[in-house]
GROMACS .gro file of C-alpha atoms in nm:
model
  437
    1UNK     CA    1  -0.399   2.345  -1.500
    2UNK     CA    2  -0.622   2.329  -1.193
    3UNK     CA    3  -0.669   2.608  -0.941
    4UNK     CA    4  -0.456   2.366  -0.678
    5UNK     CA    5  -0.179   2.331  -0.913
    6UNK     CA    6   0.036   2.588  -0.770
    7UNK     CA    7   0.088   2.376  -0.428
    8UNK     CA    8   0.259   2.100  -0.630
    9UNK     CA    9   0.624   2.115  -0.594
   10UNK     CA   10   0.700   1.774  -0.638
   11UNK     CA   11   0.563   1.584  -0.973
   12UNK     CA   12   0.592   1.170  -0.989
   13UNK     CA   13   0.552   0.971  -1.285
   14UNK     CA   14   0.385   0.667  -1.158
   15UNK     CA   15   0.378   0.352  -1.359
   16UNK     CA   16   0.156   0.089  -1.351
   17UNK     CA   17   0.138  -0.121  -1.678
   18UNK     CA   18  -0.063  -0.403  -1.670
   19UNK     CA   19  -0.373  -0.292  -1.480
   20UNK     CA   20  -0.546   0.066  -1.409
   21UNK     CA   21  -0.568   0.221  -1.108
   22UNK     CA   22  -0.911   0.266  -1.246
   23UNK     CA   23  -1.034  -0.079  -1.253
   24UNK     CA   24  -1.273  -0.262  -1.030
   25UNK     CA   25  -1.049  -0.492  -0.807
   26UNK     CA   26  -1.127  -0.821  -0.751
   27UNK     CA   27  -1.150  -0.962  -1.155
   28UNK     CA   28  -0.877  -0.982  -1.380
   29UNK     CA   29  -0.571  -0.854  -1.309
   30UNK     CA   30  -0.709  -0.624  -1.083
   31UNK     CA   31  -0.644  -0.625  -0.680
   32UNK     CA   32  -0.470  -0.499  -0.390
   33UNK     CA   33  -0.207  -0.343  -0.623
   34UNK     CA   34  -0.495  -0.068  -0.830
   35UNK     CA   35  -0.610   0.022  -0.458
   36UNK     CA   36  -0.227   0.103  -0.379
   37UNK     CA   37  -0.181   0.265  -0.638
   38UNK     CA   38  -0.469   0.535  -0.698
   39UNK     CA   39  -0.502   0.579  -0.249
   40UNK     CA   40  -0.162   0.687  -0.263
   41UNK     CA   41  -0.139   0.878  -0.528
   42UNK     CA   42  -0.428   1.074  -0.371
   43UNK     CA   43  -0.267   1.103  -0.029
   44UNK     CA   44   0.093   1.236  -0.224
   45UNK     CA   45  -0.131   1.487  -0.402
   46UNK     CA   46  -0.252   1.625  -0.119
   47UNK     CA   47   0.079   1.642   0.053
   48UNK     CA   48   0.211   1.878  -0.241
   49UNK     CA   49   0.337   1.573  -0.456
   50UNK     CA   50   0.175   1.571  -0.782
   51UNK     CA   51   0.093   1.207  -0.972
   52UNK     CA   52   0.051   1.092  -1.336
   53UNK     CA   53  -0.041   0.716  -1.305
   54UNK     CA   54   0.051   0.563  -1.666
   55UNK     CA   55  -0.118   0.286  -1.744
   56UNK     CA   56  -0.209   0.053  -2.044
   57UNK     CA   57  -0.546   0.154  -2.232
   58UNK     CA   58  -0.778  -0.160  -2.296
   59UNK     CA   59  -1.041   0.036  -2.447
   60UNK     CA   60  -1.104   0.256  -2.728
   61UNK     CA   61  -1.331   0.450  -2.474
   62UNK     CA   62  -1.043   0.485  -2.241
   63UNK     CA   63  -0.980   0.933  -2.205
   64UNK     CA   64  -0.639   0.983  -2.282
   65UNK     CA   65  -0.624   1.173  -1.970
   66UNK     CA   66  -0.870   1.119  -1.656
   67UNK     CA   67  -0.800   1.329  -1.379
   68UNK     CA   68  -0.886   1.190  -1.017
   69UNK     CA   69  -0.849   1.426  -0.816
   70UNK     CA   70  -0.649   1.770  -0.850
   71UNK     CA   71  -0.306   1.642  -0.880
   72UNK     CA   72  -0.370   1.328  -0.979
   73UNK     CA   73  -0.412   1.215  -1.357
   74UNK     CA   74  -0.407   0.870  -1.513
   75UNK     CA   75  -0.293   0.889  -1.865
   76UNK     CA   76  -0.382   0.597  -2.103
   77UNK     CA   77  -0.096   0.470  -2.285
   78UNK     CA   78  -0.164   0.298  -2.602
   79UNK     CA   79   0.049  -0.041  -2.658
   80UNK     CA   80  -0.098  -0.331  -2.836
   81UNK     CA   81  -0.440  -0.407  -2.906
   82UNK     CA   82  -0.698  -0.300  -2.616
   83UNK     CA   83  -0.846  -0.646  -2.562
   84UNK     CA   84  -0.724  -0.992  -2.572
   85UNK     CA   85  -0.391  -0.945  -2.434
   86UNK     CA   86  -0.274  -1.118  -2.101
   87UNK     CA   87  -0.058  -1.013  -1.877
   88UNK     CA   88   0.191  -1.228  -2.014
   89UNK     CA   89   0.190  -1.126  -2.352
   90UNK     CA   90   0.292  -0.782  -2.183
   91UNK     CA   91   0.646  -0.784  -2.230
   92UNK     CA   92   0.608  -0.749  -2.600
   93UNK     CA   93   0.422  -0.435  -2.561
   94UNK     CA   94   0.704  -0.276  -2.312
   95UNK     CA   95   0.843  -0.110  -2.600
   96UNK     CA   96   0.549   0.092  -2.744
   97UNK     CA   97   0.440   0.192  -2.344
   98UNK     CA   98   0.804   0.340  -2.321
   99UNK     CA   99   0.712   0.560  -2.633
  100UNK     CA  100   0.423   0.644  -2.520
  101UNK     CA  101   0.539   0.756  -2.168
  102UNK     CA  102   0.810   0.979  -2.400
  103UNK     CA  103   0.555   1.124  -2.599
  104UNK     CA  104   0.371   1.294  -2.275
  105UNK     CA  105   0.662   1.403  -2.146
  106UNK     CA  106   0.814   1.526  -2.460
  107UNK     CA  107   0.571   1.769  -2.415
  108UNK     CA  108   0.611   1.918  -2.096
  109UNK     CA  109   0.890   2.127  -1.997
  110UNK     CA  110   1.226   1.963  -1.860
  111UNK     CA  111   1.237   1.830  -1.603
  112UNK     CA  112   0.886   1.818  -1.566
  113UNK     CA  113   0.922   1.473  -1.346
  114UNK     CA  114   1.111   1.464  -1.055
  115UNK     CA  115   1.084   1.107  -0.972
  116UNK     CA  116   0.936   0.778  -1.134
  117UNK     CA  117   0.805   0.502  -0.907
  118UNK     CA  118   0.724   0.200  -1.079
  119UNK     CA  119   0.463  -0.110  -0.942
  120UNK     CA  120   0.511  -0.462  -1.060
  121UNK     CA  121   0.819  -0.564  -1.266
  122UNK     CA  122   0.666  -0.512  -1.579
  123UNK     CA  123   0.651  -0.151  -1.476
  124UNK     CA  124   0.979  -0.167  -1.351
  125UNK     CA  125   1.103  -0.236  -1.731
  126UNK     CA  126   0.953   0.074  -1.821
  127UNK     CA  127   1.041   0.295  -1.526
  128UNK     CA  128   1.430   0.195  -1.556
  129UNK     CA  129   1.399   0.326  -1.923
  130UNK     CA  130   1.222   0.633  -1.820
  131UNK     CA  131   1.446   0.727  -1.567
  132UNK     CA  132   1.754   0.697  -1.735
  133UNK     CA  133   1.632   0.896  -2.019
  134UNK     CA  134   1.488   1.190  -1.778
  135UNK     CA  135   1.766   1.135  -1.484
  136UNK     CA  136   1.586   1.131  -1.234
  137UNK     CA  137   1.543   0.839  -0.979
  138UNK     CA  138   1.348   0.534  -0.992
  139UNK     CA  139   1.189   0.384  -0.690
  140UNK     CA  140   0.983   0.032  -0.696
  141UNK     CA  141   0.743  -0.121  -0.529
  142UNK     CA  142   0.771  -0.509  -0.670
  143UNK     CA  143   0.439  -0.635  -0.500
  144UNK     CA  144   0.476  -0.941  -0.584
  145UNK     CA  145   0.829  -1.203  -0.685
  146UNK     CA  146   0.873  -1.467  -0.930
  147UNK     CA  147   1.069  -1.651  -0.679
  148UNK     CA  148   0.864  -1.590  -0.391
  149UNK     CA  149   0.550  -1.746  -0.563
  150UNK     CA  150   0.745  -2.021  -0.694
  151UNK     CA  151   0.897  -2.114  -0.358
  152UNK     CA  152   0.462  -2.100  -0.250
  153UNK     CA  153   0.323  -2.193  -0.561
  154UNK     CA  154  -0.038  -2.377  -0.483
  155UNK     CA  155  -0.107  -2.758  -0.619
  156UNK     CA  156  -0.158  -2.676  -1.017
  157UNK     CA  157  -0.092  -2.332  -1.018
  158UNK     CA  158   0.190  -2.281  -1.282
  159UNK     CA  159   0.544  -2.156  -1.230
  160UNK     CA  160   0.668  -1.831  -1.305
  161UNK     CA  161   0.859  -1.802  -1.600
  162UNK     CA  162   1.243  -1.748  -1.624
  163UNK     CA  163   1.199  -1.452  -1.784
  164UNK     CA  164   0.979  -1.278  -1.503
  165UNK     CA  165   1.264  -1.380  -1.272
  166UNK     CA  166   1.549  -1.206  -1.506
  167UNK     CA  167   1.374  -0.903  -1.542
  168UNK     CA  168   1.309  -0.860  -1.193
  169UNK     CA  169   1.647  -0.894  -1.094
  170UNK     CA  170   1.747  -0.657  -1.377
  171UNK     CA  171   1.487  -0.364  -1.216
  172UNK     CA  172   1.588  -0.453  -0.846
  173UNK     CA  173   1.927  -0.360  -0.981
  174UNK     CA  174   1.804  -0.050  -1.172
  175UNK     CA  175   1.628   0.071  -0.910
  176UNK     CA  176   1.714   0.364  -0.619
  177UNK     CA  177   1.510   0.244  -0.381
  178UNK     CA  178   1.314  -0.038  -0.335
  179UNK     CA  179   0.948  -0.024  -0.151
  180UNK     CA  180   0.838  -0.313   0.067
  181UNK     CA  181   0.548  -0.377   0.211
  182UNK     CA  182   0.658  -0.547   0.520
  183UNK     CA  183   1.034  -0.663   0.708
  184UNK     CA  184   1.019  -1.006   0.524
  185UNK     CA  185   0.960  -0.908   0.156
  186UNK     CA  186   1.233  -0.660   0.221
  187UNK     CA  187   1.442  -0.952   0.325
  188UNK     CA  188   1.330  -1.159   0.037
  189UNK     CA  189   1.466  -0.828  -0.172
  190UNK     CA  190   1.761  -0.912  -0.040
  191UNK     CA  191   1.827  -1.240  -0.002
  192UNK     CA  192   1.661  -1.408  -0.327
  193UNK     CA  193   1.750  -1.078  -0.567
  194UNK     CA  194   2.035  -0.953  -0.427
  195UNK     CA  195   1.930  -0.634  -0.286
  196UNK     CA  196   2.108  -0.360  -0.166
  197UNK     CA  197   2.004  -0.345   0.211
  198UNK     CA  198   2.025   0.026   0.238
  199UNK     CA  199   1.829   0.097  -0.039
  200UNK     CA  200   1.559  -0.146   0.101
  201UNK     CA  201   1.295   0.085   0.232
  202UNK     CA  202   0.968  -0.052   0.434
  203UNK     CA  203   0.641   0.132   0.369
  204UNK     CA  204   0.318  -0.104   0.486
  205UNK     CA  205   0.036  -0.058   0.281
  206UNK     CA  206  -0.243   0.168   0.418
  207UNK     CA  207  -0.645   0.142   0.450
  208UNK     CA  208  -0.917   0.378   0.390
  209UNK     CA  209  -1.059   0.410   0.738
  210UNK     CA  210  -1.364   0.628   0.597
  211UNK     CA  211  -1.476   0.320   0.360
  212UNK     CA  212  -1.388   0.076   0.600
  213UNK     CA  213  -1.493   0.099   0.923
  214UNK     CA  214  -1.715  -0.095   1.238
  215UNK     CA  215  -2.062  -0.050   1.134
  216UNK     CA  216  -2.374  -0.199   1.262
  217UNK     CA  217  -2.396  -0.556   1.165
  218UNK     CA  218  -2.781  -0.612   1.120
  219UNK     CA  219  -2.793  -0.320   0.920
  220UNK     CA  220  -2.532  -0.474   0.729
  221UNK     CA  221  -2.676  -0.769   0.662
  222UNK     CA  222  -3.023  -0.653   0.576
  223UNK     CA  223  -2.802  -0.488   0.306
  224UNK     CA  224  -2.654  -0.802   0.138
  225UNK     CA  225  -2.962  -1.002   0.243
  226UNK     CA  226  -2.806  -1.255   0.474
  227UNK     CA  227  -3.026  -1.367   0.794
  228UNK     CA  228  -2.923  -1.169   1.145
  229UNK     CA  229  -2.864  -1.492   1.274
  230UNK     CA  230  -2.658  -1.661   1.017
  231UNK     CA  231  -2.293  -1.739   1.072
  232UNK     CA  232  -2.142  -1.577   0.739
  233UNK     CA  233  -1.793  -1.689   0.644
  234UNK     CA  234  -1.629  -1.488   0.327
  235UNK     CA  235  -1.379  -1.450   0.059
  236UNK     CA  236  -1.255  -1.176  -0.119
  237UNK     CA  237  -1.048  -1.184  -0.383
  238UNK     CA  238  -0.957  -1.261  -0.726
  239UNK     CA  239  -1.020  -1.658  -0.776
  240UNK     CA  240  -0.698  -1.829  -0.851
  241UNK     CA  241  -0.547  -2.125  -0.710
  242UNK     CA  242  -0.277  -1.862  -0.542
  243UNK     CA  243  -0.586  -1.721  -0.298
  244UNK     CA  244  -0.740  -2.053  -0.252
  245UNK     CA  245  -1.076  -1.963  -0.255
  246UNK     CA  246  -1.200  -2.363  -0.280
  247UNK     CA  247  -1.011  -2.397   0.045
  248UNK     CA  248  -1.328  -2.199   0.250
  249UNK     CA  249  -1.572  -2.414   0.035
  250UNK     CA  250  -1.385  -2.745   0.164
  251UNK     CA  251  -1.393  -2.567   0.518
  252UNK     CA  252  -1.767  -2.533   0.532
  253UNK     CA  253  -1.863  -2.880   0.361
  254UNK     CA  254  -1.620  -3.056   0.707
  255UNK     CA  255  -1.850  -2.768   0.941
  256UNK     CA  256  -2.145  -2.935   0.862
  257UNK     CA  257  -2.036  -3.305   0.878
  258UNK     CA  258  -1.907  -3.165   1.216
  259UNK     CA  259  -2.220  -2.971   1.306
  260UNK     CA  260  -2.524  -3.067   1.098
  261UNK     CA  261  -2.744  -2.784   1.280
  262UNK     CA  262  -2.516  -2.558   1.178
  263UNK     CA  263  -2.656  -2.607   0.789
  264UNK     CA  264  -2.950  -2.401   0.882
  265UNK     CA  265  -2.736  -2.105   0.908
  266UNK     CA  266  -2.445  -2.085   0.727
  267UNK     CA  267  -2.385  -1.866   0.439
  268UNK     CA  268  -2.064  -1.872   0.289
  269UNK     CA  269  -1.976  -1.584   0.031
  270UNK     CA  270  -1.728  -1.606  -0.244
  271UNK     CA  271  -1.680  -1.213  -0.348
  272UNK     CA  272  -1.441  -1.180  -0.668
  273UNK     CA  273  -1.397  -1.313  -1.044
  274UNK     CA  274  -1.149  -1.530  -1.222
  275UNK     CA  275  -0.798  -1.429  -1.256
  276UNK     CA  276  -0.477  -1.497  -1.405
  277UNK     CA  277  -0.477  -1.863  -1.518
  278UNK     CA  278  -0.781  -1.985  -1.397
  279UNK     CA  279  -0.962  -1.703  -1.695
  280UNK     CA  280  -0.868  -1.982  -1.904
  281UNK     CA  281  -0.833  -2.304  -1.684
  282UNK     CA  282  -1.148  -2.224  -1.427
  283UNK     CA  283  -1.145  -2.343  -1.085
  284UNK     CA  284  -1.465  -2.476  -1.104
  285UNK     CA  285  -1.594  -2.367  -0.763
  286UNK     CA  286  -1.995  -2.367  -0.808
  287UNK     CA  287  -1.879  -2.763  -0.930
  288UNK     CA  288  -1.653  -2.811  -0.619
  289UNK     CA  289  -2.005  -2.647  -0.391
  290UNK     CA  290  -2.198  -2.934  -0.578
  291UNK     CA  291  -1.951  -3.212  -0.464
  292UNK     CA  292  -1.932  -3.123  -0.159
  293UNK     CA  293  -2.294  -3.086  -0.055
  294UNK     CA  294  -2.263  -2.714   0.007
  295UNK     CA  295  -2.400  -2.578  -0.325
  296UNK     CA  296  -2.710  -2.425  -0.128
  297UNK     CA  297  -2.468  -2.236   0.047
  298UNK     CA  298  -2.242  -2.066  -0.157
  299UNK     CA  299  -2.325  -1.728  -0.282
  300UNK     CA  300  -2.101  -1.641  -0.563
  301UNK     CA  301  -2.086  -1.221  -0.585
  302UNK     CA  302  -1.969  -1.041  -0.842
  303UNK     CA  303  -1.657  -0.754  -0.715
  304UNK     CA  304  -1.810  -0.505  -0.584
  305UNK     CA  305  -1.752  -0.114  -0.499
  306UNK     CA  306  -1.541  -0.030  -0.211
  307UNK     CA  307  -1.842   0.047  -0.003
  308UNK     CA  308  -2.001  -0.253  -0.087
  309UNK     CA  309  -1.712  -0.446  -0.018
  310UNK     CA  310  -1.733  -0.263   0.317
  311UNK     CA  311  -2.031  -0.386   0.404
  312UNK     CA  312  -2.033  -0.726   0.338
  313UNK     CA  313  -1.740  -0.719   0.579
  314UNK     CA  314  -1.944  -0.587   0.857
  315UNK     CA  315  -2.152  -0.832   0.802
  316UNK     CA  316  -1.900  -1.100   0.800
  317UNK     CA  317  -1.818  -1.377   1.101
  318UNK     CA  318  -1.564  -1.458   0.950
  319UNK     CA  319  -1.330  -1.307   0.668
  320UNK     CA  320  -1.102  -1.600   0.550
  321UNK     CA  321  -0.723  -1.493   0.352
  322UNK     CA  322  -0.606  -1.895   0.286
  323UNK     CA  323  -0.387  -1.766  -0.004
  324UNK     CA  324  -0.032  -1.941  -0.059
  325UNK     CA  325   0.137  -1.610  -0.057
  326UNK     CA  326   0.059  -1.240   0.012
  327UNK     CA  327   0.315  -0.964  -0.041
  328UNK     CA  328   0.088  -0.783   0.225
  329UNK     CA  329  -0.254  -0.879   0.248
  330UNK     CA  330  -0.459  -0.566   0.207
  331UNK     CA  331  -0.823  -0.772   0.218
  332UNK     CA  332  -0.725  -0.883   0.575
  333UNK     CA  333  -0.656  -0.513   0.669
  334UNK     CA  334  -0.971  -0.400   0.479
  335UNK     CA  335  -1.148  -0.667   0.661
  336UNK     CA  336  -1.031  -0.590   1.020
  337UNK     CA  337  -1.114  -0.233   0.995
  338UNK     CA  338  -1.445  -0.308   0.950
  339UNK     CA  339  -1.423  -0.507   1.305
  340UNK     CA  340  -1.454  -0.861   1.111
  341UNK     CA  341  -1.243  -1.123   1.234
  342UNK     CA  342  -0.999  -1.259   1.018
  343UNK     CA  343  -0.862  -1.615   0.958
  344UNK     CA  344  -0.564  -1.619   0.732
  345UNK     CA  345  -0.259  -1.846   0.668
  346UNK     CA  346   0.089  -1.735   0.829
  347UNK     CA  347   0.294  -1.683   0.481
  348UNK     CA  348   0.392  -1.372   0.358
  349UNK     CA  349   0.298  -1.024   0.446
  350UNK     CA  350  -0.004  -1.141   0.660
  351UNK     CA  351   0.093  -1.226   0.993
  352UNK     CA  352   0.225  -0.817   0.993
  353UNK     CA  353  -0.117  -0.731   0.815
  354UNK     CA  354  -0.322  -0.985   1.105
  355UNK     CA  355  -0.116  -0.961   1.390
  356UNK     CA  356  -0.248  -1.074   1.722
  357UNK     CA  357  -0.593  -0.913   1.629
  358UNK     CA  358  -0.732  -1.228   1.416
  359UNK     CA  359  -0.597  -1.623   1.364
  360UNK     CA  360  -0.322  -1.744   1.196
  361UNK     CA  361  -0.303  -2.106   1.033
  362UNK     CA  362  -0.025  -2.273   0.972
  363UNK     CA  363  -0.037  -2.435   0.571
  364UNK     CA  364  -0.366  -2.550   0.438
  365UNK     CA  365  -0.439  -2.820   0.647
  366UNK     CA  366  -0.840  -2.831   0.670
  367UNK     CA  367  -0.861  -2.975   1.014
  368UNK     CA  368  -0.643  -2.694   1.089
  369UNK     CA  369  -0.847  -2.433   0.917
  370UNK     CA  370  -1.217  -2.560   0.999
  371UNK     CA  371  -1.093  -2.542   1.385
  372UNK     CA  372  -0.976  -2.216   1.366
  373UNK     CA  373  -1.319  -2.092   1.201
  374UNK     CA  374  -1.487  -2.317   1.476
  375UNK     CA  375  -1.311  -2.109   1.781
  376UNK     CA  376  -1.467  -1.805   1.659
  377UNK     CA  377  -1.811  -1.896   1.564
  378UNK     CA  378  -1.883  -2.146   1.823
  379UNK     CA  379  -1.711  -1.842   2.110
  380UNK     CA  380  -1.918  -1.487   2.107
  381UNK     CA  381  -1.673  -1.387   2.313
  382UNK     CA  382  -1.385  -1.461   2.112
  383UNK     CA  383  -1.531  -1.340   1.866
  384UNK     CA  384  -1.633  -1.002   1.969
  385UNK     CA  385  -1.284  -0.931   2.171
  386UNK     CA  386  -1.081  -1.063   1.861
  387UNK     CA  387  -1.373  -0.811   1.635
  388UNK     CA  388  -1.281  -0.463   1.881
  389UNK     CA  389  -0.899  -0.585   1.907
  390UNK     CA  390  -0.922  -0.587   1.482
  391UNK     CA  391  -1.091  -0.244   1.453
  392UNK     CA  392  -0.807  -0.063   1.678
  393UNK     CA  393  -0.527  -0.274   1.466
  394UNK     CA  394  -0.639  -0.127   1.160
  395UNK     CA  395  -0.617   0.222   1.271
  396UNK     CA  396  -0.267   0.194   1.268
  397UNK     CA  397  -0.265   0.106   0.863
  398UNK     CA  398  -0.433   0.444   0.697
  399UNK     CA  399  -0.284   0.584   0.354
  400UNK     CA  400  -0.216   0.946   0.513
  401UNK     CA  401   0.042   0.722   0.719
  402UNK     CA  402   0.190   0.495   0.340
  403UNK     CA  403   0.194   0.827   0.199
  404UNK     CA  404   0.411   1.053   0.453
  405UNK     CA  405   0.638   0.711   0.471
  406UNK     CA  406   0.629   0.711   0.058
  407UNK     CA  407   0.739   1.110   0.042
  408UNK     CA  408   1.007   1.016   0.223
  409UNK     CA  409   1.170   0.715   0.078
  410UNK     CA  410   1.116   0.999  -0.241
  411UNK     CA  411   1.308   1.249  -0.015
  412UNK     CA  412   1.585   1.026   0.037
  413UNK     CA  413   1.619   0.912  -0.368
  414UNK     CA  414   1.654   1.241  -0.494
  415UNK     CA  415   1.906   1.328  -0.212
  416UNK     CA  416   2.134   1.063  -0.284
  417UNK     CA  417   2.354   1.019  -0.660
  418UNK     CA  418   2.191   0.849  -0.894
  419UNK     CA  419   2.309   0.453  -0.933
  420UNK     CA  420   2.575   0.428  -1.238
  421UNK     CA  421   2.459   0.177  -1.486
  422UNK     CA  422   2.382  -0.149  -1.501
  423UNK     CA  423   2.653  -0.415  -1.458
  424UNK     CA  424   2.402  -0.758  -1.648
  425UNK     CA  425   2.674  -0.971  -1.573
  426UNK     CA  426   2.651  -0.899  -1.218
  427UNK     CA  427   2.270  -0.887  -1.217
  428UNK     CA  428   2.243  -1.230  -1.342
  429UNK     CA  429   2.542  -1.362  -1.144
  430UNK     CA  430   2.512  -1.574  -0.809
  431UNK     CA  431   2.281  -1.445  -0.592
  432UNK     CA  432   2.394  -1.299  -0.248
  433UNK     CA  433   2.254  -1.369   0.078
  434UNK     CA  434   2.282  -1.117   0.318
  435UNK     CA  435   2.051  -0.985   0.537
  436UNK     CA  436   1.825  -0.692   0.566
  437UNK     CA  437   1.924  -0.556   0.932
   0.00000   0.00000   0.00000
């Protein structure tokens, strides 16, 4: 017990199976979900809500217990073998990750949880189980949809399975309350699961305006040893045909047929590591460089730490999001706070994340994309109004702000009676389309 622990008078079992809140984002499974997930935890903590994150160890190194911060502890859960598994052999380890979560709790005292909020459907499985068996509520945050990615799914990418889409429905059901980032995935909730609209709750995903923040850009690049007068165009992410990182390669190769002087300067940086399918099926994208004559001007980068991610931002023109989908978008966010303009496609949670402060593109159309890109770096003045109307945007997205919202939407679960149990029939019947108001 820490010296802080008295202030705690609310305790949350958080549940995050398939990746650690601990993990470097930008590889693997890893992403925007590990930063929710440990900033707002923190933030809760320090609002008198205390947090054990459980997630799935995948090392024999892994502490059974790590604590963050005081009130915040990520316990290790031991399901399956530590490496080799995919996300999608997951399922099959639901079971053991449930026993596990019993185990710690077995021993604390009763009632030692007031609350479980599960992230990602997988999680979902294992928070209905655990809140049933405790009683106590069980919010979710889905983050992303089987049939929101299928109705986007990129050229290749592969479908989500049937069984993703069943269990989602089943938690969505099970749940509360249900956390969306933005308006439209709370209407998706609704219309595509079947949603409840009153137990639909908004909560926008925050930023850590201490990391990521307007900086000086020389000093910046100096850093990541890019020329002061390059133009630098970048991608963050995890590479997967769902973020479309080959889409910025394509868009530099048509700048340069466009604008052969502009060769001299262009840098174009590719931050993140393969994930999801494309660990076993690469993308190929030092190949794609090669094709397209742009090889000498790709820089590949390994993910990086939050404050190197910062930078590199800073230093950015341009910070392109051409995913196919985005539940939020918490790159562009990341990206704007540190007064880099951002480019992104209008799908998803990213024209709420982007607003009027960077570009939107319509689809993946490169014509469409390459003049977007063009309006800022061939227009200073664009560029550096769009830059200061970015930084102040971002402001308005901090985790103190997810967090209060968060406590809440808790608030309001353990005020109202629990949901009776599930009906599957009516889970997996029809589903209805009504609106979230």
């Amino acid at each position: 017990m820490t010296t802080d622990e008295p202030r705690i008078r609310r305790r949350v079992a958080m549940v995050s199976v398939h990746t650690s809140p601990l993990a470097q984002p930008g590889t693997g499974d890893a992403g925007g979900m590990n930063v929710y997930v440990i900033e707002t935890a923190k933030r809760l903590a320090r609002r008198g809500i205390g947090v054990d994150i459980f997630t799935r160890q995948t090392t024999a190194s892994d502490a059974a217990v790590v604590e963050v911060e005081p009130g915040v502890k990520v316990r290790h859960v031991a399901a399956g073998p530590y490496e080799g598994l995919n996300k999608e052999d997951l399922p099959g380890q639901l079971c053991a990750f449930a026993a596990g979560m019993m185990r710690v709790a077995a021993h604390a005292p009763e009632g030692h949880y007031d609350l479980v909020h599960s992230h990602y459907w997988l999680s979902g499985q294992v928070g209905w189980l655990a809140a049933d068996r405790w009683d106590v509520p069980l919010v979710h945050t889905m983050h992303t949809m089987a049939r929101v990615k299928n109705l986007h799914r990129a050229e290749g990418d592969a479908e989500e399975p049937r069984g993703r889409e069943i269990g989602e429905a089943q938690v969505v059901e099970a749940a509360d309350r249900l956390v969306a980032n933005t308006r439209d995935e709370g209407r998706e909730l609704v219309d595509l699961y079947g949603a409840d609209p009153d137990r639909v709750d908004v909560v926008p995903p925050g930023v850590d305006l201490d990391v990521f923040h307007p900086g000086n850009r020389s000093e910046a690049r100096r850093s990541v040893d890019v020329p002061d007068d390059a133009v630098l165009l970048l991608f963050v992410g995890r590479i997967q045909p769902l973020k479309a990182p080959d889409l910025l390669i394509r868009a530099a190769a048509m700048l340069t047929r466009r604008d052969p002087t502009l060769r001299r300067r262009l840098v174009v940086g590719i931050l993140g590591g393969p994930s999801g399918g494309a660990v076993r099926t690469p993308m190929a994208l030092d190949r794609l460089a090669l094709d397209e004559g742009v090889a000498d001007l790709v820089r590949f980068v390994a993910p990086t730490d939050r404050d190197g991610l910062a930078t590199w931002m800073r230093a950015a023109d341009v910070v392109t999001v051409p995913s196919h989908n985005e539940s939020f978008g918490l790159v562009a966010v990341e990206a704007q706070a540190c007064g880099a303009v951002v480019v992104a496609t209008d799908v998803g949670g990213l024209p709420t994340a982007v607003g009027d402060a960077g570009l939107l593109v319509d689809g993946h159309d490169l014509h469409a994309w390459v003049d977007a890109i063009e309006s800022v770096i061939d227009n200073p003045e664009r560029q550096a109004d769009l830059s200061a109307r970015a930084a102040e945007r971002a402001r308005g997205f901090a985790w103190e702000v997810t967090a209060e919202r968060l406590a809440s939407v808790y608030e309001a679960a353990l005020a109202t009676p629990r949901r009776a149990s599930i009906n599957e029939s009516d889970t997996l019947a029809g589903i209805p389309t009504a609106v979230i108001p």
